Coordinates of C-alpha atoms and ligand atoms in Angstrom, one line a residue:
M185 CA 0.9 -2.7 -42.4
S186 CA 1.6 -5.7 -44.5
V187 CA 3.9 -8.2 -42.9
L188 CA 5.8 -10.9 -44.6
V189 CA 7.2 -13.6 -42.4
L190 CA 9.4 -16.4 -43.6
I191 CA 10.3 -19.2 -41.3
P192 CA 13.7 -20.0 -42.8
L193 CA 14.9 -23.4 -42.1
W194 CA 18.0 -24.9 -43.5
A195 CA 20.1 -27.8 -44.0
L196 CA 22.0 -28.9 -41.0
M197 CA 25.4 -30.4 -41.6
A198 CA 27.4 -31.5 -38.7
A199 CA 31.0 -31.1 -38.9
T200 CA 34.1 -32.1 -37.0
H201 CA 37.0 -29.8 -36.8
T202 CA 40.6 -30.9 -36.4
Q203 CA 43.7 -28.8 -36.1
V204 CA 47.2 -29.9 -36.4
W205 CA 49.7 -27.2 -35.5
S206 CA 53.4 -27.0 -35.6
A207 CA 56.1 -24.4 -36.2
D208 CA 56.6 -25.2 -39.9
S209 CA 53.6 -27.0 -41.0
C210 CA 50.0 -26.2 -40.7
T211 CA 47.0 -28.3 -41.6
C212 CA 43.3 -27.8 -41.1
E213 CA 40.9 -30.6 -41.8
I214 CA 37.1 -30.5 -41.7
T215 CA 35.0 -33.6 -42.4
N216 CA 31.3 -33.9 -42.9
L217 CA 30.0 -36.9 -40.9
E218 CA 26.3 -36.6 -40.7
Q219 CA 23.4 -37.7 -42.9
M220 CA 21.6 -35.1 -45.0
F221 CA 18.9 -33.0 -43.4
P222 CA 15.3 -33.6 -44.7
H223 CA 14.7 -30.6 -46.9
D224 CA 11.3 -31.7 -48.1
K225 CA 9.9 -31.8 -44.6
L226 CA 11.3 -28.4 -44.0
S227 CA 9.8 -27.0 -47.1
S228 CA 6.3 -28.2 -46.1
A229 CA 6.8 -26.8 -42.6
E230 CA 7.7 -23.5 -44.2
R231 CA 4.6 -23.6 -46.3
D232 CA 2.4 -24.3 -43.2
A233 CA 4.0 -21.5 -41.3
A234 CA 3.4 -19.1 -44.2
R235 CA -0.2 -20.1 -44.4
C236 CA -0.7 -19.8 -40.7
N237 CA 0.9 -16.4 -40.7
G238 CA -1.3 -15.3 -43.6
D239 CA -4.4 -16.1 -41.6
V240 CA -3.4 -14.4 -38.5
T241 CA -2.2 -11.1 -40.0
K242 CA -5.5 -10.6 -41.7
Q243 CA -6.8 -9.6 -38.3
K244 CA -4.4 -6.7 -38.1
A245 CA -4.0 -7.0 -34.4
T246 CA -1.6 -4.2 -33.4
E247 CA 0.2 -6.4 -31.0
L248 CA 0.7 -9.0 -33.6
D249 CA 2.0 -6.4 -35.9
S250 CA 4.6 -5.4 -33.3
L251 CA 5.7 -9.0 -33.0
M252 CA 6.0 -9.3 -36.7
L253 CA 8.1 -6.2 -36.8
G254 CA 10.4 -7.9 -34.4
L255 CA 10.5 -11.0 -36.5
E256 CA 11.0 -9.0 -39.6
I257 CA 14.3 -7.8 -38.2
R258 CA 15.4 -11.0 -36.7
L259 CA 14.6 -13.4 -39.5
P260 CA 16.6 -11.5 -42.2
Q261 CA 19.5 -11.6 -39.6
L262 CA 19.1 -15.4 -39.5
L263 CA 19.0 -15.6 -43.3
A264 CA 22.1 -13.4 -43.4
D265 CA 23.8 -15.8 -41.0
L266 CA 22.9 -18.7 -43.3
R267 CA 24.2 -16.9 -46.3
M268 CA 27.4 -16.3 -44.6
L269 CA 27.7 -19.9 -43.7
E270 CA 26.9 -20.9 -47.3
Q271 CA 29.5 -18.6 -48.7
E272 CA 32.1 -20.3 -46.5
D273 CA 31.1 -23.7 -47.8
D274 CA 34.0 -24.1 -50.1
G275 CA 33.7 -27.9 -50.2
E276 CA 35.7 -28.3 -47.0
L277 CA 33.9 -26.3 -44.3
Y278 CA 30.3 -27.0 -43.5
G279 CA 28.4 -24.8 -41.1
A280 CA 25.3 -25.9 -39.1
L281 CA 22.7 -23.7 -37.5
S282 CA 20.8 -24.8 -34.4
L283 CA 17.1 -25.2 -34.7
Q284 CA 16.9 -23.8 -31.2
V285 CA 16.7 -20.3 -32.6
I286 CA 13.6 -21.1 -34.6
E287 CA 12.0 -22.9 -31.8
N288 CA 12.5 -19.9 -29.5
E289 CA 10.7 -17.7 -32.1
L290 CA 7.9 -20.1 -32.3
T291 CA 7.6 -20.3 -28.5
E292 CA 7.4 -16.6 -28.3
L293 CA 4.8 -16.5 -31.1
T294 CA 2.8 -19.0 -29.1
M295 CA 3.0 -16.7 -26.1
L296 CA 1.7 -13.9 -28.2
I297 CA -1.2 -15.9 -29.4
N298 CA -2.0 -16.8 -25.8
K299 CA -2.0 -13.1 -25.0
L300 CA -4.3 -12.3 -27.9
N301 CA -6.6 -15.0 -26.7
V302 CA -7.3 -12.9 -23.7
V303 CA -7.5 -9.6 -25.5
T304 CA -10.4 -10.1 -27.8
E305 CA -13.3 -12.6 -28.0
R306 CA -13.6 -11.9 -31.7
H307 CA -10.2 -13.4 -32.4
R308 CA -10.6 -16.5 -30.4
G309 CA -11.6 -19.0 -33.0
L310 CA -8.8 -17.9 -35.4
V311 CA -6.3 -17.8 -32.6
T312 CA -7.0 -21.3 -31.4
Q313 CA -6.6 -22.6 -34.8
S314 CA -3.3 -20.8 -35.4
N315 CA -2.1 -21.9 -32.0
Q316 CA -2.8 -25.5 -33.0
Q317 CA -0.9 -25.0 -36.3
L318 CA 2.0 -23.5 -34.4
Q319 CA 2.0 -26.4 -31.9
D320 CA 2.1 -28.9 -34.8
L321 CA 4.9 -27.0 -36.4
Q322 CA 6.8 -26.9 -33.1
A323 CA 6.4 -30.6 -32.7
E324 CA 7.7 -31.1 -36.2
M325 CA 10.7 -28.8 -35.5
K326 CA 11.5 -30.8 -32.4
Q327 CA 11.6 -33.9 -34.5
M328 CA 13.9 -32.4 -37.0
E329 CA 16.1 -31.2 -34.2
I330 CA 17.3 -34.7 -33.7
Y331 CA 19.2 -34.3 -36.9
D332 CA 21.2 -31.6 -35.2
T333 CA 22.9 -34.1 -33.1
M334 CA 26.4 -32.8 -33.2
Q335 CA 25.6 -29.3 -31.8
V336 CA 29.0 -28.4 -33.3
V337 CA 28.3 -25.0 -34.6
K338 CA 26.1 -22.8 -32.4
R339 CA 25.2 -20.1 -34.8
Q340 CA 27.6 -17.4 -35.7
Q341 CA 29.8 -17.2 -32.7
T342 CA 31.1 -20.7 -33.0
N343 CA 31.4 -20.4 -36.7
Q344 CA 33.4 -17.2 -36.3
R345 CA 35.6 -19.1 -33.9
L346 CA 36.3 -21.7 -36.5
K347 CA 37.0 -19.0 -39.0
R348 CA 39.4 -17.4 -36.6
D349 CA 41.1 -20.7 -35.9
L350 CA 41.5 -21.3 -39.6
A351 CA 42.9 -17.8 -40.2
Q352 CA 45.3 -18.2 -37.3
C353 CA 46.3 -21.6 -38.6
R354 CA 47.1 -20.1 -42.0
T355 CA 49.0 -17.1 -40.7
S356 CA 50.4 -18.0 -37.4
E357 CA 54.0 -18.3 -38.6
D358 CA 54.2 -14.9 -40.1
H359 CA 52.1 -12.8 -37.8
P360 CA 51.8 -12.8 -34.0
T361 CA 48.1 -13.0 -33.2
T362 CA 47.6 -10.2 -30.8
M363 CA 44.5 -8.3 -31.7
P364 CA 43.3 -5.2 -29.9
T365 CA 40.0 -6.1 -28.2
Q366 CA 38.8 -2.5 -27.8
P367 CA 39.0 0.1 -30.6
A368 CA 41.5 2.9 -29.8
H369 CA 39.9 6.0 -28.4
G370 CA 38.4 8.1 -31.2
V371 CA 38.7 5.4 -33.8
C372 CA 35.5 4.0 -35.1
P373 CA 35.7 0.3 -36.1
H374 CA 32.5 0.6 -38.3
G375 CA 33.6 3.7 -40.3
Q376 CA 32.0 7.1 -40.1
F377 CA 28.4 7.6 -38.9
V378 CA 26.4 8.9 -41.9
N379 CA 22.7 8.3 -41.4
V380 CA 20.0 6.3 -39.6
T381 CA 17.4 4.0 -41.1
R382 CA 13.6 4.4 -40.7
P383 CA 12.3 2.8 -37.5
R384 CA 13.2 -0.8 -37.3
V385 CA 11.4 -1.6 -34.1
Y386 CA 8.2 0.2 -33.0
T387 CA 6.4 -1.3 -30.0
A388 CA 4.3 -0.3 -27.0
G389 CA 5.8 -3.1 -25.1
E390 CA 4.5 -4.6 -21.9
Y391 CA 2.5 -1.6 -20.6
P392 CA 1.0 0.1 -23.6
G393 CA 0.5 3.8 -23.1
S394 CA 1.0 3.6 -19.3
Y395 CA 4.4 5.3 -18.9
K396 CA 5.2 8.3 -21.0
Y397 CA 8.8 8.6 -19.9
G398 CA 11.5 5.9 -19.8
A399 CA 14.4 4.3 -21.6
W400 CA 15.3 1.0 -23.2
G401 CA 18.1 -0.7 -25.1
R402 CA 20.7 -3.3 -25.1
D403 CA 23.7 -3.6 -22.8
P404 CA 26.9 -3.2 -24.8
K405 CA 28.8 -5.3 -22.3
P406 CA 26.2 -7.9 -21.2
A407 CA 26.8 -10.5 -18.5
A408 CA 27.4 -14.0 -19.7
G409 CA 24.2 -15.6 -20.9
K410 CA 22.5 -12.2 -21.3
E411 CA 23.9 -11.4 -24.8
S412 CA 20.5 -11.2 -26.5
W413 CA 18.8 -9.4 -23.6
Y414 CA 17.0 -6.0 -23.7
W415 CA 16.3 -3.7 -20.8
M416 CA 13.7 -1.2 -20.0
V417 CA 13.2 1.5 -17.3
M418 CA 10.0 3.4 -16.9
L419 CA 9.4 6.5 -14.8
T420 CA 6.5 5.1 -12.8
S421 CA 6.1 8.0 -10.3
G422 CA 4.9 11.4 -11.6
N423 CA 6.7 11.0 -14.9
K424 CA 9.9 11.8 -12.9
Y425 CA 11.0 8.9 -10.9
G426 CA 11.7 5.2 -11.2
H427 CA 13.0 2.5 -9.0
Y428 CA 13.4 -0.7 -11.0
V429 CA 14.8 -2.2 -14.2
R430 CA 13.0 -4.8 -16.3
Q431 CA 14.8 -7.2 -18.6
Y432 CA 13.7 -9.3 -21.5
S433 CA 15.6 -12.3 -22.9
T434 CA 14.9 -11.3 -26.6
L435 CA 13.4 -8.5 -28.7
S436 CA 10.3 -10.6 -29.2
A437 CA 10.0 -11.1 -25.4
L438 CA 10.2 -7.3 -25.0
I439 CA 7.5 -6.8 -27.6
V440 CA 5.2 -9.4 -26.2
G441 CA 5.9 -8.2 -22.7
V442 CA 7.3 -11.2 -21.0
S443 CA 10.1 -10.2 -18.6
V444 CA 12.3 -12.9 -17.3
P445 CA 13.4 -11.7 -13.8
G446 CA 10.5 -9.3 -13.5
N447 CA 11.4 -6.1 -11.6
V448 CA 14.9 -5.8 -10.4
Q449 CA 14.4 -3.2 -7.6
I450 CA 16.8 -0.5 -6.5
S451 CA 14.5 0.2 -3.5
P452 CA 10.9 -0.8 -2.7
S453 CA 9.8 2.8 -2.3
N454 CA 9.9 5.6 -4.8
P455 CA 11.3 8.2 -4.8
T456 CA 13.9 7.8 -2.2
T457 CA 17.7 7.9 -1.8
N458 CA 19.4 6.4 -4.8
T459 CA 16.3 5.8 -6.9
I460 CA 16.1 6.9 -10.5
Q461 CA 15.4 10.6 -11.4
G462 CA 14.8 11.4 -15.1
P463 CA 14.6 9.2 -18.2
N464 CA 18.1 9.3 -19.6
V465 CA 19.5 6.1 -18.1
V466 CA 21.7 3.3 -19.6
L467 CA 22.6 -0.2 -18.8
Y468 CA 26.3 -1.2 -19.1
G469 CA 28.1 -4.2 -17.7
D470 CA 24.9 -5.4 -16.1
A471 CA 24.7 -2.2 -14.1
L472 CA 22.3 0.8 -14.5
Y473 CA 23.9 4.3 -14.7
Y474 CA 21.5 7.1 -13.9
N475 CA 20.9 10.4 -12.2
C476 CA 20.0 9.5 -8.7
Y477 CA 17.1 11.1 -6.8
N478 CA 17.7 14.7 -5.6
K479 CA 21.5 14.6 -6.3
D480 CA 24.0 16.1 -8.7
A481 CA 25.6 12.6 -9.1
V482 CA 25.8 9.6 -11.3
C483 CA 24.6 6.5 -9.6
R484 CA 25.3 3.0 -10.6
F485 CA 23.0 0.2 -9.6
N486 CA 24.7 -3.2 -9.8
L487 CA 22.0 -5.7 -11.0
T488 CA 24.0 -8.6 -9.6
D489 CA 24.6 -7.6 -6.0
K490 CA 21.9 -4.9 -6.0
T491 CA 24.2 -2.3 -4.5
V492 CA 24.3 1.4 -5.5
S493 CA 27.5 3.4 -5.8
A494 CA 27.7 7.1 -6.7
E495 CA 30.0 9.6 -8.3
Q496 CA 29.5 13.3 -7.4
L497 CA 29.6 15.6 -10.4
P498 CA 31.5 18.9 -10.2
Q499 CA 30.3 21.8 -8.1
G500 CA 27.8 23.9 -10.0
T501 CA 26.3 21.0 -11.9
R502 CA 22.6 21.7 -12.7
F503 CA 20.2 19.2 -11.3
N504 CA 16.6 18.7 -10.1
S505 CA 15.2 19.8 -13.5
K506 CA 17.3 23.0 -13.7
G507 CA 19.4 22.1 -16.7
N508 CA 17.0 20.3 -19.0
F509 CA 16.8 19.5 -22.7
C510 CA 14.3 21.6 -24.5
H511 CA 12.5 22.6 -27.7
L512 CA 10.5 25.7 -28.3
D513 CA 7.3 24.4 -26.7
E514 CA 8.6 22.4 -23.9
C515 CA 11.5 21.4 -21.7
Y516 CA 11.8 17.7 -20.8
L517 CA 11.6 17.4 -17.1
Y518 CA 14.5 16.0 -15.1
T519 CA 16.8 15.6 -18.1
D520 CA 19.7 17.4 -16.3
L521 CA 21.9 14.3 -16.7
D522 CA 22.0 12.3 -19.9
L523 CA 23.9 9.0 -19.6
A524 CA 25.2 7.4 -22.8
T525 CA 27.0 4.3 -24.0
D526 CA 29.3 3.8 -26.9
E527 CA 32.2 1.5 -28.0
S528 CA 34.4 2.8 -25.2
G529 CA 31.9 2.6 -22.3
V530 CA 29.8 5.1 -20.4
W531 CA 29.5 8.9 -20.7
V532 CA 27.5 11.6 -18.9
M533 CA 26.3 14.8 -20.5
Y534 CA 25.2 17.7 -18.3
T535 CA 25.6 21.4 -17.7
S536 CA 26.8 23.7 -15.0
T537 CA 26.5 27.3 -13.8
Q538 CA 30.2 28.0 -14.6
D539 CA 29.6 26.7 -18.2
Y540 CA 26.6 29.1 -18.6
G541 CA 24.3 26.3 -19.5
N542 CA 26.5 24.9 -22.2
L543 CA 26.8 21.2 -22.6
V544 CA 29.6 19.4 -20.7
L545 CA 30.6 15.9 -21.4
S546 CA 32.5 13.5 -19.0
K547 CA 33.8 10.0 -19.4
V548 CA 32.6 7.7 -16.7
E549 CA 35.0 5.0 -15.6
E550 CA 33.7 1.6 -14.3
G551 CA 35.7 1.4 -11.1
A552 CA 34.2 1.0 -7.6
P553 CA 32.8 3.6 -7.1
P554 CA 32.6 4.9 -10.7
T555 CA 34.7 8.0 -11.4
L556 CA 35.0 10.7 -14.0
S557 CA 38.2 10.5 -16.0
Q558 CA 38.1 13.3 -18.5
T559 CA 35.8 16.3 -19.2
W560 CA 35.1 18.2 -22.4
R561 CA 33.3 21.6 -22.7
T562 CA 31.2 22.3 -25.7
S563 CA 29.7 25.5 -27.1
L564 CA 26.3 24.0 -27.5
Y565 CA 23.7 25.6 -25.3
K566 CA 22.0 22.6 -23.7
Q567 CA 18.4 24.0 -23.9
A568 CA 18.8 24.2 -27.7
A569 CA 19.0 20.4 -27.8
T570 CA 16.4 17.7 -27.1
N571 CA 18.8 14.8 -26.6
T572 CA 22.4 13.6 -27.0
F573 CA 24.1 10.3 -27.6
M574 CA 27.6 9.0 -28.2
I575 CA 29.0 6.9 -31.1
C576 CA 32.7 6.0 -31.2
G577 CA 33.8 8.9 -28.9
V578 CA 31.7 11.5 -30.8
L579 CA 28.9 13.3 -29.1
Y580 CA 25.8 14.0 -31.2
A581 CA 22.9 16.3 -30.3
T582 CA 19.3 16.4 -31.7
R583 CA 16.8 19.1 -32.0
F584 CA 13.0 19.1 -32.5
V585 CA 12.0 20.0 -36.1
S586 CA 8.4 18.9 -36.2
K587 CA 6.2 16.2 -34.7
D588 CA 7.5 13.8 -37.4
T589 CA 11.1 14.7 -37.5
E590 CA 14.0 15.1 -35.1
E591 CA 17.3 16.3 -36.5
I592 CA 20.8 15.2 -35.4
F593 CA 22.3 18.6 -36.0
Y594 CA 25.4 18.8 -33.8
S595 CA 28.5 16.8 -33.2
F596 CA 31.6 17.1 -30.9
D597 CA 34.6 14.8 -31.5
T598 CA 36.3 14.1 -28.2
A599 CA 39.5 12.9 -30.1
T600 CA 40.0 16.2 -32.0
G601 CA 37.7 18.7 -30.2
E602 CA 36.1 19.5 -33.6
E603 CA 32.5 20.8 -33.3
R604 CA 29.9 20.8 -36.1
F605 CA 26.5 22.5 -36.2
N606 CA 25.5 21.2 -39.6
V607 CA 25.4 17.4 -39.2
G608 CA 21.9 17.3 -40.9
I609 CA 20.7 13.7 -40.3
N610 CA 17.0 13.4 -39.8
I611 CA 15.2 10.9 -37.5
A612 CA 11.7 9.8 -38.6
K613 CA 9.6 9.9 -35.4
M614 CA 6.7 7.7 -34.6
S615 CA 5.4 10.1 -31.9
T616 CA 6.1 13.7 -31.0
N617 CA 8.7 13.6 -28.2
I618 CA 11.8 11.5 -27.8
Y619 CA 12.5 11.6 -24.1
S620 CA 15.6 9.3 -24.2
L621 CA 17.9 8.4 -27.0
N622 CA 20.9 6.2 -26.7
Y623 CA 23.2 4.2 -29.0
S624 CA 24.2 0.6 -28.3
P625 CA 27.3 -0.7 -29.9
A626 CA 25.9 -4.2 -29.3
D627 CA 23.6 -3.9 -32.2
Q628 CA 24.6 -0.5 -33.6
M629 CA 21.1 0.8 -33.0
L630 CA 19.7 4.0 -31.7
H631 CA 17.1 3.2 -29.1
A632 CA 14.5 5.9 -28.5
Y633 CA 11.8 6.0 -25.8
S634 CA 9.1 8.2 -27.3
D635 CA 5.7 9.0 -25.7
A636 CA 5.4 5.5 -24.2
Y637 CA 6.7 3.8 -27.4
M638 CA 10.0 2.0 -27.9
V639 CA 11.5 2.7 -31.3
S640 CA 14.9 1.9 -32.7
Y641 CA 16.9 2.9 -35.7
K642 CA 19.9 1.2 -37.3
V643 CA 22.9 3.4 -37.5
L644 CA 24.5 3.5 -40.9
F645 CA 28.3 3.9 -41.3
M646 CA 30.3 4.6 -44.4
Ligands
NAG171 C1 19.2 9.0 -44.8 O1 18.2 8.0 -44.8 C2 16.9 8.5 -45.1 C3 15.9 7.4 -44.8 O2 16.4 6.1 -45.4 C4 17.0 8.9 -46.6 O3 15.7 9.4 -47.0 C5 18.0 10.1 -46.7 O4 18.1 10.4 -48.1 C6 19.3 9.6 -46.2 N1 20.2 10.8 -46.2 C7 21.4 10.8 -46.7 C8 22.2 12.1 -46.5 O5 21.9 9.8 -47.2
NAG172 C1 28.5 -6.1 -9.5 O1 28.6 -7.0 -8.4 C2 29.3 -8.2 -8.7 C3 29.2 -9.1 -7.4 O2 29.6 -8.3 -6.3 C4 30.7 -7.9 -9.1 O3 31.4 -9.1 -9.4 C5 30.7 -6.9 -10.3 O4 32.0 -6.5 -10.6 C6 29.9 -5.7 -10.0 N1 29.8 -4.9 -11.2 C7 30.2 -3.6 -11.3 C8 30.0 -2.9 -12.6 O5 30.7 -3.1 -10.3

């Protein structure tokens, strides 16, 4: 793999933001106060970073490759943020980006280098040298950070707030400013789901090859301060059971394997009452939804107060590995219940004896305890599918085509009841079996846990 990493650094302009607001007049004024940012210093730092990166990637260390993959995704995002800010620069509005973001990346890169130091003696000399270069760079970044004195615009969010304020200011007389915060049920804010990209993230994570079954992703409704966090659950006991959640503060931290709170335990022993059974779990609202041990129920583990509450599924629900996802060669053990998230919250897919093994879908409501609000019956035989996920109130199912390809072949729209068996979207696999697959509206990515690898795909809408 050839990896190109840019360390994009940009001009920092501090801005003040004043709003005058009255019923019949409306003025927005934005003034640039700060001195110019030292571009030349930044360019030389960028050159150094590029050189350092060139040296390191020659070694083709897989772990480094993984990190680079992470960076490849994140840095273009930062560049896009910058472009957005530049476009808005109409001579009146200046955006500033915090160097904090870059510094975090460098910190994580340094952590990776430390890890590599342990892994191979052969890399040691090179690594030490790179580490030094990174430290020098970091010191330089810190220095430059003092130019970012105003801290006015913290990346996109604050900038978007400004944009919103401006827009409001311009239109407040004509239009009341009530905006729906949640899309209406069955309406997709992004457009129609049409395809997925090739893998965007591919990593063995913290325990390479150790746990074949598990799940990972991003909480669509994260707790304050956890907006960029990722989570991972592994089945640590007999490929069937798990009893804790691990969280990572960024994608790079997940790839490098540095978990902030460590294990957040449901129970110290495993398996036992209310621990995790099967891989198809999701994190939503800082709580884990899963099939609990030896029960036909959805359990919810609250990561804040560490309590578990449960919702019993209807009589006849198949559980304990009796209603699994399958392909011709194999059924995936303990996949009776598949939890999913989308724009509207949490869903559970399962099957029951009265539905003759066809897939049933219920909306899970967040209350205490969680409840099922509505149920839909499909004509898809569950064993004909390998996995399911939800996007914008539409259920999608996959089937195994070959060791390289999984196909999203089926959809069921909960708004209209329309079923399709000819969706025909292929997923390029990195390993043979995808044991869990879930969509997160937080980043519009499909997160797959596949034979101990974590892989993600960007969902494309039209
Ligand atoms: C979907 O994306 C894949 C990979 O980028 C591409 O090869 C394929 O042609 C796309 N399919 C459609 C229907 O656009
Ligand atoms: C989790 O527990 C905290 C503290 O008791 C509570 O505020 C929060 O609402 C709970 N979350 C869920 C999803 O029940």
